[in-house]
Short mmCIF file of N, CA and C in Angstrom, two decimals:
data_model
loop_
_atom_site.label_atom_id
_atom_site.label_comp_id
_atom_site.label_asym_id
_atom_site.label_seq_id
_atom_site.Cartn_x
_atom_site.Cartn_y
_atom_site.Cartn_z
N UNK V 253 88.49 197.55 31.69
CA UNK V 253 87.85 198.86 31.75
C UNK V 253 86.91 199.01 30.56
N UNK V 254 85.89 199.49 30.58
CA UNK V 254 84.83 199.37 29.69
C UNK V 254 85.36 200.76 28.31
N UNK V 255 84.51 200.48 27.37
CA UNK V 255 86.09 200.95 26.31
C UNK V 255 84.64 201.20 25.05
N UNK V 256 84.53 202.55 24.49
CA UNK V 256 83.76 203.17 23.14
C UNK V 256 84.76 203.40 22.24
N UNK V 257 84.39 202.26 21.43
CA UNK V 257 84.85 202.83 20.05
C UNK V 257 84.23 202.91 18.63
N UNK V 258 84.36 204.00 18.19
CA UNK V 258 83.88 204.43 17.03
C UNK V 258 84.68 204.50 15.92
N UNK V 259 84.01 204.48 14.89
CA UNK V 259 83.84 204.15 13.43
C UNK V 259 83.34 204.19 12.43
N UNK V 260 83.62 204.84 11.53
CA UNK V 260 82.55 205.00 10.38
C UNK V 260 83.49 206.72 9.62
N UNK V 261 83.57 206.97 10.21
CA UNK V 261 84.14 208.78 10.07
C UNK V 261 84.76 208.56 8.60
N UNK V 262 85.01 209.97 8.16
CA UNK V 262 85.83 209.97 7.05
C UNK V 262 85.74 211.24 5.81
N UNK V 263 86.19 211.24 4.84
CA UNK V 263 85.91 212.37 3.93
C UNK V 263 85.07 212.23 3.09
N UNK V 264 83.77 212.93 2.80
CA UNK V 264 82.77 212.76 2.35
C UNK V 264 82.12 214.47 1.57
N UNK V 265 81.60 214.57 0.25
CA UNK V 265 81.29 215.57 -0.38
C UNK V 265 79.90 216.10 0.23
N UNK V 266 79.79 217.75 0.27
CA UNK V 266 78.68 218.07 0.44
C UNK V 266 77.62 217.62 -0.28
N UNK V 267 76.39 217.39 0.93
CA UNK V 267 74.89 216.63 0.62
C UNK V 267 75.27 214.86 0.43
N UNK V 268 76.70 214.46 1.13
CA UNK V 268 76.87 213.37 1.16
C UNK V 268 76.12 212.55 2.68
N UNK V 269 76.46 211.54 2.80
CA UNK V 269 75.74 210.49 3.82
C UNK V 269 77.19 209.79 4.63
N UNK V 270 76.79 209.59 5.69
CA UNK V 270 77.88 208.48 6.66
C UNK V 270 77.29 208.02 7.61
N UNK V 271 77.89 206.91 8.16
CA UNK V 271 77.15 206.15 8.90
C UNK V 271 77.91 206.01 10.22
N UNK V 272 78.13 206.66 11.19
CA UNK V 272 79.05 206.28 12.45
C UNK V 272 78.38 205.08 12.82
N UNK V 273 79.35 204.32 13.64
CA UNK V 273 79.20 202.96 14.90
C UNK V 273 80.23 203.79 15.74
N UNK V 274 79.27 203.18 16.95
CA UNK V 274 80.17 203.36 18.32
C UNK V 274 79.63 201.69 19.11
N UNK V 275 80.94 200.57 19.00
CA UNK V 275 80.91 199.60 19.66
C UNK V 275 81.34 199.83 21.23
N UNK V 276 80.40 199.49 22.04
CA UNK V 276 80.74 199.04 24.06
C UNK V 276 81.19 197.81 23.80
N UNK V 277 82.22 198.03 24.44
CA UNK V 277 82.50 196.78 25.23
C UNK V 277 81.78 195.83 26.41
N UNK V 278 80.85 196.35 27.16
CA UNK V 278 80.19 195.89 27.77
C UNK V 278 79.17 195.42 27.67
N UNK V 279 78.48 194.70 28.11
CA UNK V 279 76.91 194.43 28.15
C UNK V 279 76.24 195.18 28.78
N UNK V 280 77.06 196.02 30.05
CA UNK V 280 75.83 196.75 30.59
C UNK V 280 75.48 197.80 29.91
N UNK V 281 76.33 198.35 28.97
CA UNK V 281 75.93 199.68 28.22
C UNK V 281 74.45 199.38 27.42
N UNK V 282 73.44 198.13 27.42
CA UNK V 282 72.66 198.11 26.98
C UNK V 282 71.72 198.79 27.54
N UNK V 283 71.58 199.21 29.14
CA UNK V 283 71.36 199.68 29.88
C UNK V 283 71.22 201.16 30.01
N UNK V 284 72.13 201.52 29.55
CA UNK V 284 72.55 203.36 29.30
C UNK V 284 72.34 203.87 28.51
N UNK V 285 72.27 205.25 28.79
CA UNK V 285 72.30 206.57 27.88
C UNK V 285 73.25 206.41 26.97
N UNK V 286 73.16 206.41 25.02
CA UNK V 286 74.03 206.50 24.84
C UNK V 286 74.27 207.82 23.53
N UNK V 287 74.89 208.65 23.86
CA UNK V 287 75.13 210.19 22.86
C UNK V 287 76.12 209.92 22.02
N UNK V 288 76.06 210.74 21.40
CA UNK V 288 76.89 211.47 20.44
C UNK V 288 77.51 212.67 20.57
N UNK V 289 78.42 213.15 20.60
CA UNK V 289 79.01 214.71 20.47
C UNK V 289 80.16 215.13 19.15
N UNK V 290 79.92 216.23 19.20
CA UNK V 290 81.37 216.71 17.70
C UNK V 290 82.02 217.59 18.30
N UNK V 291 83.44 218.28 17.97
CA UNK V 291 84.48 218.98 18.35
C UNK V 291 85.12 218.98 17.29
N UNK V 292 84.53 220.83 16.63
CA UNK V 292 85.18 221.29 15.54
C UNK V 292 86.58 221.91 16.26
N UNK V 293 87.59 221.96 15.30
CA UNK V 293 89.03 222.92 15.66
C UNK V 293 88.42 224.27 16.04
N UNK V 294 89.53 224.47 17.47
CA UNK V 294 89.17 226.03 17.76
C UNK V 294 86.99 226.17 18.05
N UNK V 295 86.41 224.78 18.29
CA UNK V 295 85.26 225.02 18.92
C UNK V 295 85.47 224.17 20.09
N UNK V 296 84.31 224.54 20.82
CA UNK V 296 83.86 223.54 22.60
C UNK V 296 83.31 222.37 21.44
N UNK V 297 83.19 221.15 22.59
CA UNK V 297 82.28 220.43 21.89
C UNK V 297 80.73 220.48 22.35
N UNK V 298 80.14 219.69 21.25
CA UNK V 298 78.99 220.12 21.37
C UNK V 298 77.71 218.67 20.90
N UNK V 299 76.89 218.60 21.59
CA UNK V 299 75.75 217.88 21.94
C UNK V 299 75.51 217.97 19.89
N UNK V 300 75.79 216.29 19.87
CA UNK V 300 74.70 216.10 18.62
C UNK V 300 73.31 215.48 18.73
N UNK V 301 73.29 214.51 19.68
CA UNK V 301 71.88 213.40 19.71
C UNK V 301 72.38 212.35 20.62
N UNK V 302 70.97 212.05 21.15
CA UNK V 302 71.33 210.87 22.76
C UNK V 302 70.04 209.68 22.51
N UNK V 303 70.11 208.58 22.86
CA UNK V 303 69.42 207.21 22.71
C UNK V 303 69.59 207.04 23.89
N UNK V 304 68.27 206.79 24.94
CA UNK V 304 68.32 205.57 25.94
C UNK V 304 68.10 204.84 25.75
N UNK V 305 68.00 203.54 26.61
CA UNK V 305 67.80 202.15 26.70
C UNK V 305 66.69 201.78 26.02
N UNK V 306 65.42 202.88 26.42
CA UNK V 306 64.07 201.97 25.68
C UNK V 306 64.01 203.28 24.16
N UNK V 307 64.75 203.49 23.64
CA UNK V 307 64.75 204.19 22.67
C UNK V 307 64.01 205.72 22.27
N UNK V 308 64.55 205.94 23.52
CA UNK V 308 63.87 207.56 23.43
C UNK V 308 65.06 207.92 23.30
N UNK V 309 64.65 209.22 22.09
CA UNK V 309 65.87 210.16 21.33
C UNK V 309 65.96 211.61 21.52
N UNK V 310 67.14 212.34 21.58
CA UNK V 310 67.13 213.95 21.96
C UNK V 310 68.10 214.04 20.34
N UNK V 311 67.54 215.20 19.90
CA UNK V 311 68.57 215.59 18.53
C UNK V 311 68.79 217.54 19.29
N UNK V 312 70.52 218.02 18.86
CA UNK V 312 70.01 219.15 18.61
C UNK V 312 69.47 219.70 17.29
N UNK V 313 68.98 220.97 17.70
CA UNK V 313 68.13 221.63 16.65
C UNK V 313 68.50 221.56 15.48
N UNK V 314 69.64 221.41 15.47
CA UNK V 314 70.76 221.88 13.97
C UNK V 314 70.92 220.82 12.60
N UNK V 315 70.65 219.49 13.67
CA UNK V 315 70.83 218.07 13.37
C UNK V 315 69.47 217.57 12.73
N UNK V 316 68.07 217.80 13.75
CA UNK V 316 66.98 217.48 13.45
C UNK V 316 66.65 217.30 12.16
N UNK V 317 66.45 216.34 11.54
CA UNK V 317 65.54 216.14 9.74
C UNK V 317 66.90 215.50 9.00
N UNK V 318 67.99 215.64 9.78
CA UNK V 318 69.64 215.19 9.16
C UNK V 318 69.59 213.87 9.76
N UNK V 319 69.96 214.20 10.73
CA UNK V 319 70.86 212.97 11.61
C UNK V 319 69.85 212.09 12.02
N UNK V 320 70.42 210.93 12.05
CA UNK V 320 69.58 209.74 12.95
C UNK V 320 70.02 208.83 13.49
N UNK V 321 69.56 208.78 15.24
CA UNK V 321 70.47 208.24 16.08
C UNK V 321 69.57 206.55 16.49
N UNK V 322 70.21 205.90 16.60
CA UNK V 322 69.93 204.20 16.91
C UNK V 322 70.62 203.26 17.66
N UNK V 323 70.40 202.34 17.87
CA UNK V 323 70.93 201.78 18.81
C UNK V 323 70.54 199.89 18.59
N UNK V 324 71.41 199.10 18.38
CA UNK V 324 71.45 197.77 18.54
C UNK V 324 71.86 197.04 19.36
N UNK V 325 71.09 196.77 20.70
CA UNK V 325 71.49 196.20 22.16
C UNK V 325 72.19 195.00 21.73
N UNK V 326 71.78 194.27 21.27
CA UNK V 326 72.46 192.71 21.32
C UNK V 326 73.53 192.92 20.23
N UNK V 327 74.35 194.06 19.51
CA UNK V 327 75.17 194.19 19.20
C UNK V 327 76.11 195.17 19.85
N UNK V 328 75.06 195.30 20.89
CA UNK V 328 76.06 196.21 21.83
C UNK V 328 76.47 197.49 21.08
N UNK V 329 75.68 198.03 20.21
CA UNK V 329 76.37 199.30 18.87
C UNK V 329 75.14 200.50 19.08
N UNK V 330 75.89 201.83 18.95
CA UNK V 330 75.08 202.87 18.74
C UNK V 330 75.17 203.35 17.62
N UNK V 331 74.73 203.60 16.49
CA UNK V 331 74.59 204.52 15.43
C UNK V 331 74.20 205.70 15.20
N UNK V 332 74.84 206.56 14.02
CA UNK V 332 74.50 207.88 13.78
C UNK V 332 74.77 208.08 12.54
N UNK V 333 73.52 207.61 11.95
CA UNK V 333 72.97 208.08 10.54
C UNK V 333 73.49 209.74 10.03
N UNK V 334 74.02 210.17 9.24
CA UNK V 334 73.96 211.71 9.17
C UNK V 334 74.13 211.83 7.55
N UNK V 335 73.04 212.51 7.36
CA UNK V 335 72.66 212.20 5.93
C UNK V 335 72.97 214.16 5.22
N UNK V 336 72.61 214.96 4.29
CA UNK V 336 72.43 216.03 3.45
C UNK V 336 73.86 216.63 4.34
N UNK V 337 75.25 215.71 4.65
CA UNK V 337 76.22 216.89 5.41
C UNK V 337 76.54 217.65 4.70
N UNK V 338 77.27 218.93 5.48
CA UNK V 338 77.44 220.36 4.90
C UNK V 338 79.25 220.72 5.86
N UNK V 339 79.99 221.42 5.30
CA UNK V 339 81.22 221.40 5.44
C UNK V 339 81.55 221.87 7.09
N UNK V 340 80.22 222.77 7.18
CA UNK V 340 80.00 222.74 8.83
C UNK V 340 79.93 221.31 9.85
N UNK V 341 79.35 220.67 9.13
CA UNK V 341 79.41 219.20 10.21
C UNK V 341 80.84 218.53 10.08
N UNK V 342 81.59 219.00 9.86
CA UNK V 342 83.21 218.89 9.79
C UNK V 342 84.04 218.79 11.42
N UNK V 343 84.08 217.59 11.64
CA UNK V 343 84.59 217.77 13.13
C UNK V 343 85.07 216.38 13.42
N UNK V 344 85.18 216.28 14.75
CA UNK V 344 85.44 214.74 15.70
C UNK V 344 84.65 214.28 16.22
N UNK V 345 84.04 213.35 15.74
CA UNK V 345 82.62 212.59 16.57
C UNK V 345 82.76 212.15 18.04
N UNK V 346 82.51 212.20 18.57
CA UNK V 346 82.55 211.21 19.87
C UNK V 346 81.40 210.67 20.33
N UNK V 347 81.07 209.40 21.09
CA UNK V 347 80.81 208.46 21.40
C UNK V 347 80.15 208.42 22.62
N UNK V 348 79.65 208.54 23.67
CA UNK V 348 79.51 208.79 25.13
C UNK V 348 78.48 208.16 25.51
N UNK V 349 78.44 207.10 26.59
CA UNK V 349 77.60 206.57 27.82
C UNK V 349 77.51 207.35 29.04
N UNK V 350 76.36 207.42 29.46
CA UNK V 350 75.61 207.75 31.00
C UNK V 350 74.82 206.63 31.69
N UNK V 351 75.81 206.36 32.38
CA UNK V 351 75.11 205.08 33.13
C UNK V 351 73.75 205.34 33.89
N UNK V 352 73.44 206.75 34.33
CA UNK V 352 72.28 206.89 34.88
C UNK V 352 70.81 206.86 33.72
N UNK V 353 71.21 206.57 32.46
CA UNK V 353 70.12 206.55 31.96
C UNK V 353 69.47 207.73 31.46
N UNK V 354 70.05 209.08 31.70
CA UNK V 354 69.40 210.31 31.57
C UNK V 354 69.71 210.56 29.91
N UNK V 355 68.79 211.65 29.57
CA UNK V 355 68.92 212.05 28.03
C UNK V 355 69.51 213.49 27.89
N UNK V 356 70.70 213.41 28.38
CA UNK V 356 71.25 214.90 28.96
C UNK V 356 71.93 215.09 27.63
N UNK V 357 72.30 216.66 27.55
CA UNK V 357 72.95 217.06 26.29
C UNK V 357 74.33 217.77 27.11
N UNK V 358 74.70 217.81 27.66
CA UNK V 358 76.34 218.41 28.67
C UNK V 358 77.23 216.96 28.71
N UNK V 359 78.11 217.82 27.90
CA UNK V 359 79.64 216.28 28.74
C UNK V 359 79.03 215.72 29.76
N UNK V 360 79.23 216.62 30.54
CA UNK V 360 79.02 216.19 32.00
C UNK V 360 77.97 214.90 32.56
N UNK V 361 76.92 215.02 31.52
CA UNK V 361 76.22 214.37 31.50
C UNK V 361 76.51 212.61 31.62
N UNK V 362 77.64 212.65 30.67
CA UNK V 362 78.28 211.40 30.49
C UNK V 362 79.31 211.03 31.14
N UNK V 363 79.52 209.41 31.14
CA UNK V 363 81.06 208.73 32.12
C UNK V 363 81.72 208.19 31.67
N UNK V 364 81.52 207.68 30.13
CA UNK V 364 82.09 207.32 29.31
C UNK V 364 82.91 207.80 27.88
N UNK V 365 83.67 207.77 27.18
CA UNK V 365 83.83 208.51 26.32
C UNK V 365 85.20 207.57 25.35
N UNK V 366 84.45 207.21 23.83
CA UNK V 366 85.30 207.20 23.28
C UNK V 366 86.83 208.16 22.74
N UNK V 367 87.55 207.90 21.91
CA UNK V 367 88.22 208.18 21.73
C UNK V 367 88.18 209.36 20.66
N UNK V 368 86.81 208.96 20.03
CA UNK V 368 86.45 209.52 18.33
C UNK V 368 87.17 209.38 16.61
N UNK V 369 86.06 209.79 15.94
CA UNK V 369 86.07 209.89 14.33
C UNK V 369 86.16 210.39 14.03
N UNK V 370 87.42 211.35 12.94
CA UNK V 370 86.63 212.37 12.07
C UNK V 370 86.27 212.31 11.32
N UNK V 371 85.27 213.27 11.12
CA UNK V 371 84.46 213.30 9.77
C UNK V 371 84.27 214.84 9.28
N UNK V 372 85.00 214.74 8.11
CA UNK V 372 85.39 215.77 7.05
C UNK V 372 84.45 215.88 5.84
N UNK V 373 83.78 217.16 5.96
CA UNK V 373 82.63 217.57 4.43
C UNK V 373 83.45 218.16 3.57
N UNK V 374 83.80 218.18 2.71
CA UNK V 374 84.13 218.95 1.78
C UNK V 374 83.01 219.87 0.85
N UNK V 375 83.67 221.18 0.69
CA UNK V 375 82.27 221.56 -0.38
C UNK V 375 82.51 221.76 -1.78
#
């Protein structure tokens, strides 16, 4: 069964830097949509940034000039740069493929789904 896992998460000081990986198991995920999402306690989750195949990127608004999303096909790895964090970006990362290729920002959007990271700001 095709399998996201991520890595990188952890406790880090405000205006600090981290670097998520989210490894596929597959080869075809070179193919796909691949996002990011967070899920603070007591919040929904929520759309951080999406990479397709030929490297077109969606950020939300909140993220834009912070975060930076990438992607290494022949390592099969998605990245998420997230640089000046603030105690608000305090949550559970998750990981997510859309095999259709779309640059959607809804769960729903996606068919895949790691397990997730957290990543804790302190201020």
């Amino acid at each position: 069964q095709a399998q996201l896992v991520e890595s990188g998460g952890g406790l880090v000081q405000a205006g600090g830097s981290l670097r998520l990986s989210c490894a596929a198991s597959e080869r075809s995920f070179t193919s796909y949509t691949m996002g990011w999402f967070r899920q603070a306690p007591g919040k929904e989750r929520e759309f951080v940034s999406t990479i397709s195949w030929n490297l077109s990127t969606r950020y939300a608004d909140s993220m834009k000039g912070r975060f930076t999303i990438s992607r290494d096909n022949a390592e099969n790895t998605v990245y998420l740069q997230m640089n000046s964090l603030k105690p608000e970006d305090t949550a559970v990362y998750y990981c997510a493929a859309d095999k259709y290729g779309r640059l959607g920002y809804k769960s729903s959007d996606y068919d895949y789904w790691g397990q997730g990271t957290q990543v804790t700001v302190s201020s």
